């Protein structure tokens, strides 16, 4: 009798073990998608070569790891347990501070410890380029405004984890930029100091416990300030709105729980209600002058855009260039690729050019727009569209694979692609002294990071020493590249990544240069 | 394919077990051999042909040994040993020898020899040791050779032990391969799965967490390494390697048991050892037994002069270190343990007799931790730098996450405290007792909970979403 019961129990266990596979095949249950942005590995194509080489198996396991049945349930269960037991969050950048207030580790390290400091020379160089843009915008009758957005930890540091209790720093990009704006006469709005002052007396939270960005309420405060400042620079009145109180909600809207969403928990850590301002455009003001604005900024600006008031206040051809990677109208319409735009003309014709950066993204600020503008301003007008008229090429390494700037893996440069598409296409930017910079599809430059043992990454928005290379033509099809450290770029046979650490040109230092022709 | 991968846990395991349980006894060995070959080919498809060829060669060599006498018998044994050792030397050590020869040539002002690097096939060390065990056991007439190549192939390819052991001597398993119907019971199936789940938990919930921390610390540049972090790194690795390896062994033993195989134990609470000699009786026991039976005894064992015995001990441990990997760090680690074994026999065990059990355990643990630093480091000089930091005692405040703290405490408790409450009771002992329905239900519930948590952990650890919202 006992044996029968044990067999039934074992059968039950096996049946449960089968369920992920059955769900995977049949998809009987409708599973909710996990929140957050992530790249699901593609299902690899089987070939005898890829199987014998082992690459198929590796890719297939990665693919299945993202595809098996009931995965969202298991991930959420794991995340919930980890958070309950250890306050552990399975995200490299996310951390829970006191009272479970969520912070970005990278941003907090930058703000509190002064980590990732650009250095004064680079900041001054950036400021000089912003000044150049400002002069050109002003010569066309427009205004350039730099907007400094606070990070959560700069406004509410008291909830940071105790490892930040004694944090201090000598220099910071924020201080460099504010001093630089003053020195160079660049108009700016310092929302950091404004929010810090406002924080103790604000009726509603400027940052939510569960979000990375400012709260929707905080964004509305920022919007008020920006619009007042813009109006102060104009003689004609612009449309305006009125505040009609606030609305409370148990559930988060927009990006108010963007960090909590990434945690994919079965419960919410937010204890109080979310606050949403009610803003109403004054209809009679709609006939007023609607200036054109171009905003180049990071994700903080999304919440201002989400308030859906700018669309009535600024002209229809106004744009928001998200990280200078993609252009969005101020309406809810979809964005478009930057390459379809005449960037110089757009900037020259704007009434306002707003360069927005939060404290956490000052390392990338202003996201390549000033370099692009400076480079293209005096050039042929036809050379303006991004990635447009440059010499485009692919590089094939000694293993016969295309070199790829893989943004999904921390912008590593790796020779492992069978085909050449966007990430495998590069442009050359010629520099003085026979030097060049290599520009990727994602508008970043190749860099030979000496801190990373000369590993080549496609991570930089700016050209400094490490981003310059000398291209040596070996024959009609092959080139070698020498980095600023005097070493040649070589493909590492094990990892297939590129490193600048070869003293001589051998097999792995030779790359097939495959010109795509000008577009 | 790793046991701790979603592909294995969610697809391979349920499909294999279901078919294995329902097919007739006669079909079990051919089916398991087929699945084992698929399992191996998934990880090393090119090498499966080499392995199959080696299996054929050894199968026939063993037949020749069995049918021969005298010098002819020794000749066939020698051919078999040389053949298998050559396979190991070529696939595992060729690059190492060439790299070192080239370094030597460079020092002597000569040109380096260019060569094509040989890819290391997974499980080669275990595979060769199994092959050697087979032909030596046949030679010693411990067991007759297998008559059926499917059964012999199963001994070599049996997937639970193929990649990382335990190293099962032919004599231990030959009878089970031929007939195990008395062990193929529902109790063993439940106990096997339970053991597998325990191993999975050790690997995923403990070893992986500690491993991530150890990796971070061992990668730190020397200047950024503090005494505190060096100690934490060494301790994390000490527990990681134990829970990783013993967890994997538990999984192998567990799956084998669901199939009716009773594998020998591989670990027996090694960190409560009171000297290094005892440590090697508790750590990777299947390797120690293999080394003792096939190498140490072949060199003369204890029946030689005392200096020769010490030399043999050192040689066995040097080779044991080298077996772990083609790196000087492993050789150094082997020599380090060999030295302590000799010291144990000379005076260390006597010397520490009076200090008490707990101080002896602490001392042995300390020696082991230092050894692991050599084992984990990339180079011997890095190991010495790391040890210098550990010895500097310039302790700094270190923020350990609550998760890491909990896992470290759990690892320490399981290593040091549990053995005292669990003395002598092994999983194997449980097999002789019929498992009650209630206990079976409890075990199945535990298996389910562990599987759910571990699969979430495995899949979730690579899930690191970004905000990137609206882009």
Coordinates of C-alpha atoms in Angstrom, one line a residue, chain B residues 85-287:
Chain B
X85 CA 47.5 8.9 -20.1
X86 CA 48.5 10.2 -23.5
X87 CA 44.9 11.2 -24.2
X88 CA 45.0 13.1 -20.9
X89 CA 48.4 14.7 -21.5
X90 CA 47.5 15.8 -25.0
X91 CA 44.1 17.3 -24.3
X92 CA 44.7 18.7 -20.9
X93 CA 48.4 19.5 -20.7
X94 CA 49.7 20.1 -24.2
X95 CA 49.1 23.9 -24.1
X96 CA 50.7 24.0 -20.6
X97 CA 53.8 22.2 -21.7
X98 CA 54.2 24.2 -24.9
X99 CA 53.7 27.5 -23.1
X100 CA 56.3 26.7 -20.5
X101 CA 58.7 25.3 -23.1
X102 CA 58.3 28.6 -25.0
X103 CA 58.9 30.6 -21.9
X104 CA 62.1 28.6 -21.3
X105 CA 63.1 29.1 -25.0
X106 CA 62.6 32.9 -24.6
X107 CA 64.7 33.0 -21.5
X108 CA 67.5 31.1 -23.4
X109 CA 67.2 33.6 -26.2
X110 CA 65.6 31.1 -28.6
X111 CA 62.5 31.6 -30.7
X112 CA 59.2 30.4 -29.4
X113 CA 57.6 27.4 -31.2
X114 CA 54.3 28.3 -32.7
X115 CA 51.6 25.7 -32.1
X116 CA 47.8 25.3 -32.4
X117 CA 46.2 25.4 -29.1
X118 CA 44.2 22.3 -28.1
X119 CA 40.7 22.8 -26.8
X120 CA 40.1 21.2 -23.4
X121 CA 37.2 18.8 -23.5
X122 CA 34.9 18.8 -20.5
X123 CA 35.3 16.0 -18.1
X124 CA 38.5 14.6 -19.7
X125 CA 40.2 14.0 -16.3
X126 CA 37.2 12.0 -15.0
X127 CA 36.8 10.1 -18.2
X128 CA 40.5 9.0 -18.3
X129 CA 40.5 8.0 -14.6
X130 CA 37.5 5.8 -15.3
X131 CA 39.2 4.2 -18.3
X132 CA 42.3 3.6 -16.2
X133 CA 40.3 2.1 -13.4
X134 CA 38.7 -0.2 -15.8
X135 CA 41.8 -1.7 -17.3
X136 CA 43.7 -1.8 -14.0
X137 CA 40.8 -3.6 -12.3
X138 CA 40.6 -6.1 -15.1
X139 CA 44.4 -6.5 -15.0
X140 CA 44.3 -7.0 -11.2
X141 CA 41.4 -9.5 -11.7
X142 CA 39.3 -7.5 -9.3
X143 CA 36.5 -7.8 -11.9
X144 CA 36.2 -9.5 -15.2
X145 CA 35.9 -7.1 -18.2
X146 CA 32.4 -6.2 -19.5
X147 CA 31.2 -8.5 -22.2
X148 CA 28.7 -6.1 -23.5
X149 CA 30.0 -2.8 -25.0
X150 CA 26.8 -1.0 -24.2
X151 CA 27.3 -1.8 -20.5
X152 CA 31.0 -0.8 -20.7
X153 CA 30.0 2.4 -22.6
X154 CA 27.6 3.2 -19.9
X155 CA 30.3 2.9 -17.2
X156 CA 32.3 5.6 -19.0
X157 CA 29.5 7.8 -20.3
X158 CA 27.0 7.5 -17.5
X159 CA 25.9 11.1 -17.5
X160 CA 25.6 11.9 -13.7
X161 CA 29.3 11.3 -13.2
X162 CA 30.7 12.1 -16.6
X163 CA 31.5 15.7 -16.1
X164 CA 32.6 16.1 -12.5
X165 CA 32.6 12.8 -10.8
X166 CA 32.5 11.2 -8.3
X167 CA 35.3 9.0 -9.7
X168 CA 33.8 5.5 -9.5
X169 CA 36.1 2.6 -9.7
X170 CA 35.0 0.0 -12.1
X171 CA 34.9 -2.6 -9.3
X172 CA 32.4 -0.5 -7.4
X173 CA 29.8 -0.3 -10.1
X174 CA 30.3 -3.2 -12.5
X175 CA 27.7 -5.3 -10.8
X176 CA 25.2 -2.5 -10.6
X177 CA 25.5 -1.8 -14.4
X178 CA 24.8 -5.5 -15.1
X179 CA 21.9 -5.8 -12.7
X180 CA 20.4 -3.3 -10.3
X181 CA 16.7 -4.3 -10.2
X182 CA 16.8 -4.6 -6.4
X183 CA 18.0 -1.0 -6.1
X184 CA 15.6 0.4 -8.7
X185 CA 12.9 1.1 -6.1
X186 CA 10.5 3.9 -5.5
X187 CA 12.3 4.7 -2.3
X188 CA 15.6 5.1 -4.1
X189 CA 13.9 7.3 -6.7
X190 CA 12.5 9.6 -4.0
X191 CA 15.7 9.6 -2.0
X192 CA 17.7 10.2 -5.1
X193 CA 15.7 13.2 -6.1
X194 CA 15.9 14.5 -2.6
X195 CA 19.6 14.2 -2.6
X196 CA 19.7 15.9 -6.0
X197 CA 17.6 18.8 -4.6
X198 CA 19.9 19.2 -1.6
X199 CA 22.9 19.3 -4.0
X200 CA 21.1 21.9 -6.2
X201 CA 20.4 24.1 -3.2
X202 CA 24.0 23.8 -2.1
X203 CA 25.2 24.9 -5.5
X204 CA 22.6 27.6 -6.3
X205 CA 21.8 29.1 -3.0
X206 CA 25.2 28.9 -1.3
X207 CA 28.0 28.3 -3.7
X208 CA 26.9 30.7 -6.4
X209 CA 26.3 33.6 -3.9
X210 CA 29.8 33.1 -2.3
X211 CA 31.4 32.6 -5.7
X212 CA 30.2 35.9 -6.9
X213 CA 31.7 37.6 -3.9
X214 CA 35.0 35.6 -4.2
X215 CA 35.2 36.5 -7.9
X216 CA 34.8 40.2 -7.2
X217 CA 37.5 40.1 -4.4
X218 CA 40.0 38.0 -6.3
X219 CA 39.7 40.3 -9.3
X220 CA 40.5 43.4 -7.2
X221 CA 43.8 45.1 -8.0
X222 CA 46.4 44.7 -5.2
X223 CA 46.1 48.3 -4.1
X224 CA 42.3 48.1 -3.7
X225 CA 42.5 44.9 -1.6
X226 CA 42.2 45.3 2.1
X227 CA 43.0 42.7 4.8
X228 CA 39.4 42.4 5.6
X229 CA 38.3 41.9 2.0
X230 CA 41.1 39.4 1.4
X231 CA 40.0 37.3 4.3
X232 CA 36.3 37.5 3.2
X233 CA 37.4 36.5 -0.3
X234 CA 39.4 33.6 0.9
X235 CA 36.6 32.4 3.2
X236 CA 34.0 32.8 0.5
X237 CA 36.1 30.8 -1.9
X238 CA 36.7 28.1 0.8
X239 CA 33.0 27.6 1.3
X240 CA 32.2 28.1 -2.3
X241 CA 34.4 25.3 -3.5
X242 CA 33.1 23.0 -0.9
X243 CA 29.4 23.7 -1.5
X244 CA 29.9 23.8 -5.2
X245 CA 31.8 20.6 -5.5
X246 CA 29.9 18.6 -2.9
X247 CA 26.6 20.0 -4.2
X248 CA 27.5 18.7 -7.7
X249 CA 28.5 15.4 -6.2
X250 CA 25.2 15.3 -4.3
X251 CA 23.4 15.9 -7.6
X252 CA 25.3 13.2 -9.4
X253 CA 24.8 10.7 -6.5
X254 CA 21.1 11.7 -6.4
X255 CA 20.4 11.3 -10.1
X256 CA 22.3 8.0 -10.2
X257 CA 20.2 6.8 -7.2
X258 CA 16.9 7.6 -9.0
X259 CA 18.2 5.2 -11.6
X260 CA 19.1 2.5 -9.1
X261 CA 22.9 3.2 -8.9
X262 CA 24.5 3.6 -5.5
X263 CA 27.6 5.8 -6.0
X264 CA 30.3 6.1 -3.4
X265 CA 30.2 9.2 -1.2
X266 CA 32.6 12.0 -2.2
X267 CA 32.6 14.3 0.8
X268 CA 32.2 13.8 4.5
X269 CA 32.2 17.2 6.2
X270 CA 35.9 17.9 5.4
X271 CA 36.1 21.2 7.3
X272 CA 35.8 19.4 10.7
X273 CA 39.1 17.5 10.0
X274 CA 41.6 17.7 12.7
X275 CA 44.6 17.4 10.4
X276 CA 45.3 17.4 6.7
X277 CA 45.6 13.6 6.5
X278 CA 42.0 13.4 7.8
X279 CA 41.0 16.2 5.5
X280 CA 41.9 14.0 2.5
X281 CA 39.9 11.2 3.9
X282 CA 36.9 13.5 3.9
X283 CA 37.5 15.7 0.8
X284 CA 36.9 14.4 -2.7
X285 CA 37.1 11.0 -1.3
X286 CA 36.7 9.3 -4.7
X287 CA 39.8 11.0 -6.0

